[in-house]
Amino acid sequence: MEKIVILTGAGISAESGLGTFRDEGGLWAQHRIEDVATPEGFARNPALVHNFYNVRRVQAAKAQPNAAHQALARLQRDWPDEVIVVTQNVDGLHEAGGSQDVIHMHGTLAGALCSSCSHRWKSAEQMTPADPCSRCGRPTVRPDVVWFGEMPYFMDEIYDHLSGARIFAAIGTSGQVYPAAAFVHEAIAAGAKTFELNLEPSTGVLHFDNILTGPATQTVPKWVDDLLKRR
């Protein structure tokens, strides 16, 4: 039996029309990360941050899962052991594509979080600084996403899965954001075979046993097909 742990980044959703940090002319290019993706930026200008995530939320709601998302759902369905999908993405495209129990280490656009009482609930499509918490009533609501300088969610669970992995794949991620960039080292320590699937090699490519380059909609279905053929 071979447990598979998969880490996905923005590159798997890019072909569904969702931009990445590095896209020229996209939504991220119009703002400094310090202004819209840090606790300090939110404290300075919560209206700007809410507006930024309102736009992202609308974009994500319109996006459709692509062949890469659907291939991972097929792998979960047909592989005889566990297939764990961990994503840095805050969209819901893995679930829309059919994946189950996706671990959103950076939160989700569909969530709201109260900075005062830590209550979480499903967000409205449009959020403002005046919105009250659904539990404590205070106007201290923010998107339930992990910003730079904050600890990602579910880290103990993720490390536990990595310790039992026999196959680890990083798909569509730059390998520049920690702690996710170090997951490959945890997988290697566990004796896993490692795969990188990316549009072009990442900064950590030397740590992977197998490299597949190209669009995710091409490389991921092929990789899944190859795995399932050798069951």
PDB file of C-alpha atoms in Angstrom:
ATOM      1  CA  MET A   1       0.000   0.000   0.000  1.00  0.00           C
ATOM      2  CA  GLU A   2       1.276   3.459  -0.861  1.00  0.00           C
ATOM      3  CA  LYS A   3      -0.070   6.612   0.707  1.00  0.00           C
ATOM      4  CA  ILE A   4       0.119   9.648  -1.576  1.00  0.00           C
ATOM      5  CA  VAL A   5       0.416  13.214  -0.294  1.00  0.00           C
ATOM      6  CA  ILE A   6      -0.048  16.000  -2.825  1.00  0.00           C
ATOM      7  CA  LEU A   7       0.726  19.692  -2.344  1.00  0.00           C
ATOM      8  CA  THR A   8      -0.856  22.073  -4.830  1.00  0.00           C
ATOM      9  CA  GLY A   9      -0.243  25.748  -5.480  1.00  0.00           C
ATOM     10  CA  ALA A  10      -1.575  28.513  -7.679  1.00  0.00           C
ATOM     11  CA  GLY A  11      -0.282  26.868 -10.854  1.00  0.00           C
ATOM     12  CA  ILE A  12      -2.975  24.186 -10.763  1.00  0.00           C
ATOM     13  CA  SER A  13      -5.736  26.830 -10.829  1.00  0.00           C
ATOM     14  CA  ALA A  14      -4.100  29.184 -13.331  1.00  0.00           C
ATOM     15  CA  GLU A  15      -5.671  27.393 -16.301  1.00  0.00           C
ATOM     16  CA  SER A  16      -9.066  27.924 -14.683  1.00  0.00           C
ATOM     17  CA  GLY A  17      -8.471  31.666 -15.002  1.00  0.00           C
ATOM     18  CA  LEU A  18      -7.268  32.416 -11.467  1.00  0.00           C
ATOM     19  CA  GLY A  19      -4.143  34.559 -11.397  1.00  0.00           C
ATOM     20  CA  THR A  20      -0.967  33.907  -9.429  1.00  0.00           C
ATOM     21  CA  PHE A  21       1.269  36.259  -7.465  1.00  0.00           C
ATOM     22  CA  ARG A  22       3.596  36.510 -10.436  1.00  0.00           C
ATOM     23  CA  ASP A  23       1.143  37.227 -13.239  1.00  0.00           C
ATOM     24  CA  GLU A  24       1.799  40.529 -14.970  1.00  0.00           C
ATOM     25  CA  GLY A  25      -1.290  42.711 -15.210  1.00  0.00           C
ATOM     26  CA  GLY A  26      -3.370  40.529 -12.898  1.00  0.00           C
ATOM     27  CA  LEU A  27      -5.075  41.438  -9.640  1.00  0.00           C
ATOM     28  CA  TRP A  28      -1.973  40.851  -7.541  1.00  0.00           C
ATOM     29  CA  ALA A  29       0.099  43.112  -9.821  1.00  0.00           C
ATOM     30  CA  GLN A  30      -2.185  46.028  -8.904  1.00  0.00           C
ATOM     31  CA  HIS A  31      -1.363  45.849  -5.187  1.00  0.00           C
ATOM     32  CA  ARG A  32       1.604  45.403  -2.906  1.00  0.00           C
ATOM     33  CA  ILE A  33       1.490  42.149  -0.960  1.00  0.00           C
ATOM     34  CA  GLU A  34       2.234  44.167   2.185  1.00  0.00           C
ATOM     35  CA  ASP A  35      -1.000  46.107   1.677  1.00  0.00           C
ATOM     36  CA  VAL A  36      -3.441  43.274   0.999  1.00  0.00           C
ATOM     37  CA  ALA A  37      -1.956  40.065   2.403  1.00  0.00           C
ATOM     38  CA  THR A  38      -0.549  40.902   5.827  1.00  0.00           C
ATOM     39  CA  PRO A  39      -2.150  41.579   9.225  1.00  0.00           C
ATOM     40  CA  GLU A  40      -0.440  44.979   9.215  1.00  0.00           C
ATOM     41  CA  GLY A  41      -1.976  45.881   5.866  1.00  0.00           C
ATOM     42  CA  PHE A  42      -5.421  44.930   7.143  1.00  0.00           C
ATOM     43  CA  ALA A  43      -4.929  47.052  10.276  1.00  0.00           C
ATOM     44  CA  ARG A  44      -3.941  50.053   8.132  1.00  0.00           C
ATOM     45  CA  ASN A  45      -6.711  49.808   5.576  1.00  0.00           C
ATOM     46  CA  PRO A  46      -9.331  47.117   6.156  1.00  0.00           C
ATOM     47  CA  ALA A  47     -11.570  48.493   3.395  1.00  0.00           C
ATOM     48  CA  LEU A  48      -8.818  48.021   0.793  1.00  0.00           C
ATOM     49  CA  VAL A  49      -8.200  44.448   1.936  1.00  0.00           C
ATOM     50  CA  HIS A  50     -11.887  43.562   1.969  1.00  0.00           C
ATOM     51  CA  ASN A  51     -12.328  45.001  -1.519  1.00  0.00           C
ATOM     52  CA  PHE A  52      -9.337  43.014  -2.775  1.00  0.00           C
ATOM     53  CA  TYR A  53     -10.754  39.753  -1.417  1.00  0.00           C
ATOM     54  CA  ASN A  54     -14.254  40.601  -2.603  1.00  0.00           C
ATOM     55  CA  VAL A  55     -12.874  40.704  -6.151  1.00  0.00           C
ATOM     56  CA  ARG A  56     -10.968  37.455  -5.638  1.00  0.00           C
ATOM     57  CA  ARG A  57     -14.095  35.806  -4.221  1.00  0.00           C
ATOM     58  CA  VAL A  58     -16.153  36.767  -7.270  1.00  0.00           C
ATOM     59  CA  GLN A  59     -13.418  35.529  -9.619  1.00  0.00           C
ATOM     60  CA  ALA A  60     -13.136  32.210  -7.787  1.00  0.00           C
ATOM     61  CA  ALA A  61     -16.909  31.696  -7.816  1.00  0.00           C
ATOM     62  CA  LYS A  62     -16.929  32.017 -11.612  1.00  0.00           C
ATOM     63  CA  ALA A  63     -13.981  29.656 -12.171  1.00  0.00           C
ATOM     64  CA  GLN A  64     -14.460  26.032 -13.158  1.00  0.00           C
ATOM     65  CA  PRO A  65     -12.243  23.079 -12.186  1.00  0.00           C
ATOM     66  CA  ASN A  66      -9.909  21.984 -14.927  1.00  0.00           C
ATOM     67  CA  ALA A  67      -8.520  18.622 -16.032  1.00  0.00           C
ATOM     68  CA  ALA A  68      -5.806  18.720 -13.358  1.00  0.00           C
ATOM     69  CA  HIS A  69      -8.302  19.118 -10.508  1.00  0.00           C
ATOM     70  CA  GLN A  70     -10.447  16.346 -11.977  1.00  0.00           C
ATOM     71  CA  ALA A  71      -7.462  14.025 -12.380  1.00  0.00           C
ATOM     72  CA  LEU A  72      -6.567  14.331  -8.689  1.00  0.00           C
ATOM     73  CA  ALA A  73     -10.159  13.521  -7.757  1.00  0.00           C
ATOM     74  CA  ARG A  74      -9.924  10.423  -9.962  1.00  0.00           C
ATOM     75  CA  LEU A  75      -6.684   9.426  -8.238  1.00  0.00           C
ATOM     76  CA  GLN A  76      -8.386   9.747  -4.842  1.00  0.00           C
ATOM     77  CA  ARG A  77     -11.252   7.612  -6.059  1.00  0.00           C
ATOM     78  CA  ASP A  78      -9.232   4.845  -7.749  1.00  0.00           C
ATOM     79  CA  TRP A  79      -6.006   4.593  -5.747  1.00  0.00           C
ATOM     80  CA  PRO A  80      -6.107   1.692  -3.243  1.00  0.00           C
ATOM     81  CA  ASP A  81      -4.553   3.695  -0.392  1.00  0.00           C
ATOM     82  CA  GLU A  82      -5.026   7.207   0.999  1.00  0.00           C
ATOM     83  CA  VAL A  83      -4.557  10.207  -1.294  1.00  0.00           C
ATOM     84  CA  ILE A  84      -4.241  13.407   0.715  1.00  0.00           C
ATOM     85  CA  VAL A  85      -4.607  16.742  -1.082  1.00  0.00           C
ATOM     86  CA  VAL A  86      -3.034  19.710   0.704  1.00  0.00           C
ATOM     87  CA  THR A  87      -3.466  23.037  -1.056  1.00  0.00           C
ATOM     88  CA  GLN A  88      -2.026  26.501  -0.694  1.00  0.00           C
ATOM     89  CA  ASN A  89      -4.944  27.759  -2.777  1.00  0.00           C
ATOM     90  CA  VAL A  90      -7.888  29.552  -1.210  1.00  0.00           C
ATOM     91  CA  ASP A  91     -10.308  28.700  -4.027  1.00  0.00           C
ATOM     92  CA  GLY A  92     -12.680  25.726  -3.936  1.00  0.00           C
ATOM     93  CA  LEU A  93     -11.718  24.181  -7.266  1.00  0.00           C
ATOM     94  CA  HIS A  94     -10.413  20.920  -5.818  1.00  0.00           C
ATOM     95  CA  GLU A  95     -13.763  20.269  -4.175  1.00  0.00           C
ATOM     96  CA  ALA A  96     -15.619  21.368  -7.316  1.00  0.00           C
ATOM     97  CA  GLY A  97     -13.491  18.914  -9.276  1.00  0.00           C
ATOM     98  CA  GLY A  98     -14.487  16.064  -6.968  1.00  0.00           C
ATOM     99  CA  SER A  99     -11.677  15.843  -4.381  1.00  0.00           C
ATOM    100  CA  GLN A 100     -12.628  14.965  -0.825  1.00  0.00           C
ATOM    101  CA  ASP A 101     -11.327  16.224   2.538  1.00  0.00           C
ATOM    102  CA  VAL A 102      -8.982  18.789   0.993  1.00  0.00           C
ATOM    103  CA  ILE A 103      -6.665  20.406   3.552  1.00  0.00           C
ATOM    104  CA  HIS A 104      -6.675  24.174   2.971  1.00  0.00           C
ATOM    105  CA  MET A 105      -3.505  25.230   4.749  1.00  0.00           C
ATOM    106  CA  HIS A 106      -4.011  28.889   3.781  1.00  0.00           C
ATOM    107  CA  GLY A 107      -7.745  29.051   4.488  1.00  0.00           C
ATOM    108  CA  THR A 108     -10.489  29.715   1.955  1.00  0.00           C
ATOM    109  CA  LEU A 109     -12.130  32.662   0.260  1.00  0.00           C
ATOM    110  CA  ALA A 110     -15.469  31.177   1.266  1.00  0.00           C
ATOM    111  CA  GLY A 111     -14.721  31.708   4.949  1.00  0.00           C
ATOM    112  CA  ALA A 112     -15.042  34.641   7.349  1.00  0.00           C
ATOM    113  CA  LEU A 113     -13.078  34.954  10.587  1.00  0.00           C
ATOM    114  CA  CYS A 114     -13.659  37.209  13.582  1.00  0.00           C
ATOM    115  CA  SER A 115     -10.424  38.776  14.824  1.00  0.00           C
ATOM    116  CA  SER A 116     -11.959  39.252  18.270  1.00  0.00           C
ATOM    117  CA  CYS A 117     -13.427  35.860  19.148  1.00  0.00           C
ATOM    118  CA  SER A 118     -11.951  33.600  16.397  1.00  0.00           C
ATOM    119  CA  HIS A 119     -15.410  32.476  15.283  1.00  0.00           C
ATOM    120  CA  ARG A 120     -15.546  31.151  11.711  1.00  0.00           C
ATOM    121  CA  TRP A 121     -18.472  30.988   9.322  1.00  0.00           C
ATOM    122  CA  LYS A 122     -19.297  31.075   5.617  1.00  0.00           C
ATOM    123  CA  SER A 123     -18.600  34.539   4.241  1.00  0.00           C
ATOM    124  CA  ALA A 124     -20.924  36.687   2.193  1.00  0.00           C
ATOM    125  CA  GLU A 125     -19.849  37.361  -1.388  1.00  0.00           C
ATOM    126  CA  GLN A 126     -19.098  40.957  -0.399  1.00  0.00           C
ATOM    127  CA  MET A 127     -17.584  41.831   2.990  1.00  0.00           C
ATOM    128  CA  THR A 128     -16.941  45.244   4.591  1.00  0.00           C
ATOM    129  CA  PRO A 129     -15.155  46.495   7.739  1.00  0.00           C
ATOM    130  CA  ALA A 130     -18.556  47.241   9.307  1.00  0.00           C
ATOM    131  CA  ASP A 131     -19.808  43.652   9.094  1.00  0.00           C
ATOM    132  CA  PRO A 132     -20.583  42.211  12.552  1.00  0.00           C
ATOM    133  CA  CYS A 133     -19.357  38.844  13.735  1.00  0.00           C
ATOM    134  CA  SER A 134     -22.182  36.304  13.630  1.00  0.00           C
ATOM    135  CA  ARG A 135     -21.370  35.256  17.209  1.00  0.00           C
ATOM    136  CA  CYS A 136     -19.984  38.204  19.211  1.00  0.00           C
ATOM    137  CA  GLY A 137     -21.405  41.011  17.053  1.00  0.00           C
ATOM    138  CA  ARG A 138     -18.178  43.011  16.891  1.00  0.00           C
ATOM    139  CA  PRO A 139     -17.198  44.636  13.566  1.00  0.00           C
ATOM    140  CA  THR A 140     -13.873  42.781  13.478  1.00  0.00           C
ATOM    141  CA  VAL A 141     -14.455  40.444  10.567  1.00  0.00           C
ATOM    142  CA  ARG A 142     -11.712  39.489   8.093  1.00  0.00           C
ATOM    143  CA  PRO A 143     -11.337  36.914   5.317  1.00  0.00           C
ATOM    144  CA  ASP A 144     -10.451  33.484   6.708  1.00  0.00           C
ATOM    145  CA  VAL A 145      -7.207  33.302   4.764  1.00  0.00           C
ATOM    146  CA  VAL A 146      -3.657  32.967   6.053  1.00  0.00           C
ATOM    147  CA  TRP A 147      -1.590  36.066   5.362  1.00  0.00           C
ATOM    148  CA  PHE A 148       2.167  36.466   5.213  1.00  0.00           C
ATOM    149  CA  GLY A 149       3.556  36.347   8.730  1.00  0.00           C
ATOM    150  CA  GLU A 150       0.774  34.055   9.987  1.00  0.00           C
ATOM    151  CA  MET A 151       0.979  30.335  10.719  1.00  0.00           C
ATOM    152  CA  PRO A 152      -0.770  28.120   8.152  1.00  0.00           C
ATOM    153  CA  TYR A 153      -3.615  25.910   9.317  1.00  0.00           C
ATOM    154  CA  PHE A 154      -3.530  22.160  10.054  1.00  0.00           C
ATOM    155  CA  MET A 155       0.270  21.892  10.244  1.00  0.00           C
ATOM    156  CA  ASP A 156       0.314  19.002  12.726  1.00  0.00           C
ATOM    157  CA  GLU A 157      -2.098  17.052  10.534  1.00  0.00           C
ATOM    158  CA  ILE A 158      -0.047  17.776   7.418  1.00  0.00           C
ATOM    159  CA  TYR A 159       3.234  16.676   9.010  1.00  0.00           C
ATOM    160  CA  ASP A 160       1.556  13.509  10.241  1.00  0.00           C
ATOM    161  CA  HIS A 161       0.451  12.693   6.690  1.00  0.00           C
ATOM    162  CA  LEU A 162       3.925  13.468   5.313  1.00  0.00           C
ATOM    163  CA  SER A 163       5.518  11.093   7.811  1.00  0.00           C
ATOM    164  CA  GLY A 164       3.498   8.244   6.297  1.00  0.00           C
ATOM    165  CA  ALA A 165       3.841   9.215   2.640  1.00  0.00           C
ATOM    166  CA  ARG A 166       5.273   6.814   0.103  1.00  0.00           C
ATOM    167  CA  ILE A 167       4.669   9.208  -2.793  1.00  0.00           C
ATOM    168  CA  PHE A 168       4.831  12.990  -2.513  1.00  0.00           C
ATOM    169  CA  ALA A 169       3.984  15.380  -5.342  1.00  0.00           C
ATOM    170  CA  ALA A 170       4.222  19.168  -5.490  1.00  0.00           C
ATOM    171  CA  ILE A 171       2.019  20.559  -8.256  1.00  0.00           C
ATOM    172  CA  GLY A 172       1.972  24.144  -9.507  1.00  0.00           C
ATOM    173  CA  THR A 173       3.890  25.638  -6.608  1.00  0.00           C
ATOM    174  CA  SER A 174       6.943  27.895  -6.769  1.00  0.00           C
ATOM    175  CA  GLY A 175       8.782  26.303  -3.866  1.00  0.00           C
ATOM    176  CA  GLN A 176       9.474  29.746  -2.402  1.00  0.00           C
ATOM    177  CA  VAL A 177       6.871  29.974   0.382  1.00  0.00           C
ATOM    178  CA  TYR A 178       7.581  28.250   3.676  1.00  0.00           C
ATOM    179  CA  PRO A 179       6.681  26.033   5.414  1.00  0.00           C
ATOM    180  CA  ALA A 180       5.158  24.379   2.323  1.00  0.00           C
ATOM    181  CA  ALA A 181       8.471  24.584   0.455  1.00  0.00           C
ATOM    182  CA  ALA A 182       9.990  22.258   3.061  1.00  0.00           C
ATOM    183  CA  PHE A 183       7.342  19.528   2.740  1.00  0.00           C
ATOM    184  CA  VAL A 184       9.500  17.704   0.209  1.00  0.00           C
ATOM    185  CA  HIS A 185      12.220  17.310   2.868  1.00  0.00           C
ATOM    186  CA  GLU A 186       9.717  15.775   5.291  1.00  0.00           C
ATOM    187  CA  ALA A 187       8.607  13.375   2.560  1.00  0.00           C
ATOM    188  CA  ILE A 188      12.192  12.416   1.713  1.00  0.00           C
ATOM    189  CA  ALA A 189      12.874  11.713   5.384  1.00  0.00           C
ATOM    190  CA  ALA A 190       9.879   9.361   5.345  1.00  0.00           C
ATOM    191  CA  GLY A 191      11.310   7.509   2.341  1.00  0.00           C
ATOM    192  CA  ALA A 192       8.806   8.798  -0.206  1.00  0.00           C
ATOM    193  CA  LYS A 193       9.315   9.007  -3.935  1.00  0.00           C
ATOM    194  CA  THR A 194       9.041  12.668  -4.893  1.00  0.00           C
ATOM    195  CA  PHE A 195       7.526  14.318  -7.954  1.00  0.00           C
ATOM    196  CA  GLU A 196       7.405  17.928  -9.085  1.00  0.00           C
ATOM    197  CA  LEU A 197       4.809  18.901 -11.696  1.00  0.00           C
ATOM    198  CA  ASN A 198       5.199  22.495 -12.756  1.00  0.00           C
ATOM    199  CA  LEU A 199       5.037  24.799 -15.736  1.00  0.00           C
ATOM    200  CA  GLU A 200       8.790  25.211 -15.279  1.00  0.00           C
ATOM    201  CA  PRO A 201      11.194  23.862 -12.645  1.00  0.00           C
ATOM    202  CA  SER A 202      10.857  25.473  -9.218  1.00  0.00           C
ATOM    203  CA  THR A 203      13.683  26.791  -7.064  1.00  0.00           C
ATOM    204  CA  GLY A 204      13.646  23.488  -5.158  1.00  0.00           C
ATOM    205  CA  VAL A 205      13.651  21.200  -8.175  1.00  0.00           C
ATOM    206  CA  LEU A 206      16.899  19.466  -7.162  1.00  0.00           C
ATOM    207  CA  HIS A 207      15.131  17.895  -4.184  1.00  0.00           C
ATOM    208  CA  PHE A 208      12.718  15.917  -6.377  1.00  0.00           C
ATOM    209  CA  ASP A 209      13.312  12.493  -7.894  1.00  0.00           C
ATOM    210  CA  ASN A 210      11.008  13.025 -10.872  1.00  0.00           C
ATOM    211  CA  ILE A 211      10.236  16.220 -12.788  1.00  0.00           C
ATOM    212  CA  LEU A 212       7.333  16.799 -15.170  1.00  0.00           C
ATOM    213  CA  THR A 213       7.156  20.213 -16.800  1.00  0.00           C
ATOM    214  CA  GLY A 214       4.274  21.712 -18.735  1.00  0.00           C
ATOM    215  CA  PRO A 215       0.725  22.942 -18.145  1.00  0.00           C
ATOM    216  CA  ALA A 216      -0.999  21.249 -15.212  1.00  0.00           C
ATOM    217  CA  THR A 217      -3.928  20.198 -17.419  1.00  0.00           C
ATOM    218  CA  GLN A 218      -1.459  18.054 -19.378  1.00  0.00           C
ATOM    219  CA  THR A 219       1.069  16.849 -16.798  1.00  0.00           C
ATOM    220  CA  VAL A 220      -1.313  15.984 -13.955  1.00  0.00           C
ATOM    221  CA  PRO A 221      -3.699  13.714 -15.925  1.00  0.00           C
ATOM    222  CA  LYS A 222      -0.693  11.930 -17.468  1.00  0.00           C
ATOM    223  CA  TRP A 223       0.935  11.455 -14.062  1.00  0.00           C
ATOM    224  CA  VAL A 224      -2.304  10.098 -12.627  1.00  0.00           C
ATOM    225  CA  ASP A 225      -2.743   7.749 -15.579  1.00  0.00           C
ATOM    226  CA  ASP A 226       0.802   6.424 -15.103  1.00  0.00           C
ATOM    227  CA  LEU A 227       0.255   5.833 -11.388  1.00  0.00           C
ATOM    228  CA  LEU A 228      -3.031   4.025 -11.867  1.00  0.00           C
ATOM    229  CA  LYS A 229      -1.621   1.807 -14.628  1.00  0.00           C
ATOM    230  CA  ARG A 230       0.928   0.340 -12.219  1.00  0.00           C
ATOM    231  CA  ARG A 231      -1.530  -0.378  -9.398  1.00  0.00           C
TER     232      ARG A 231
END
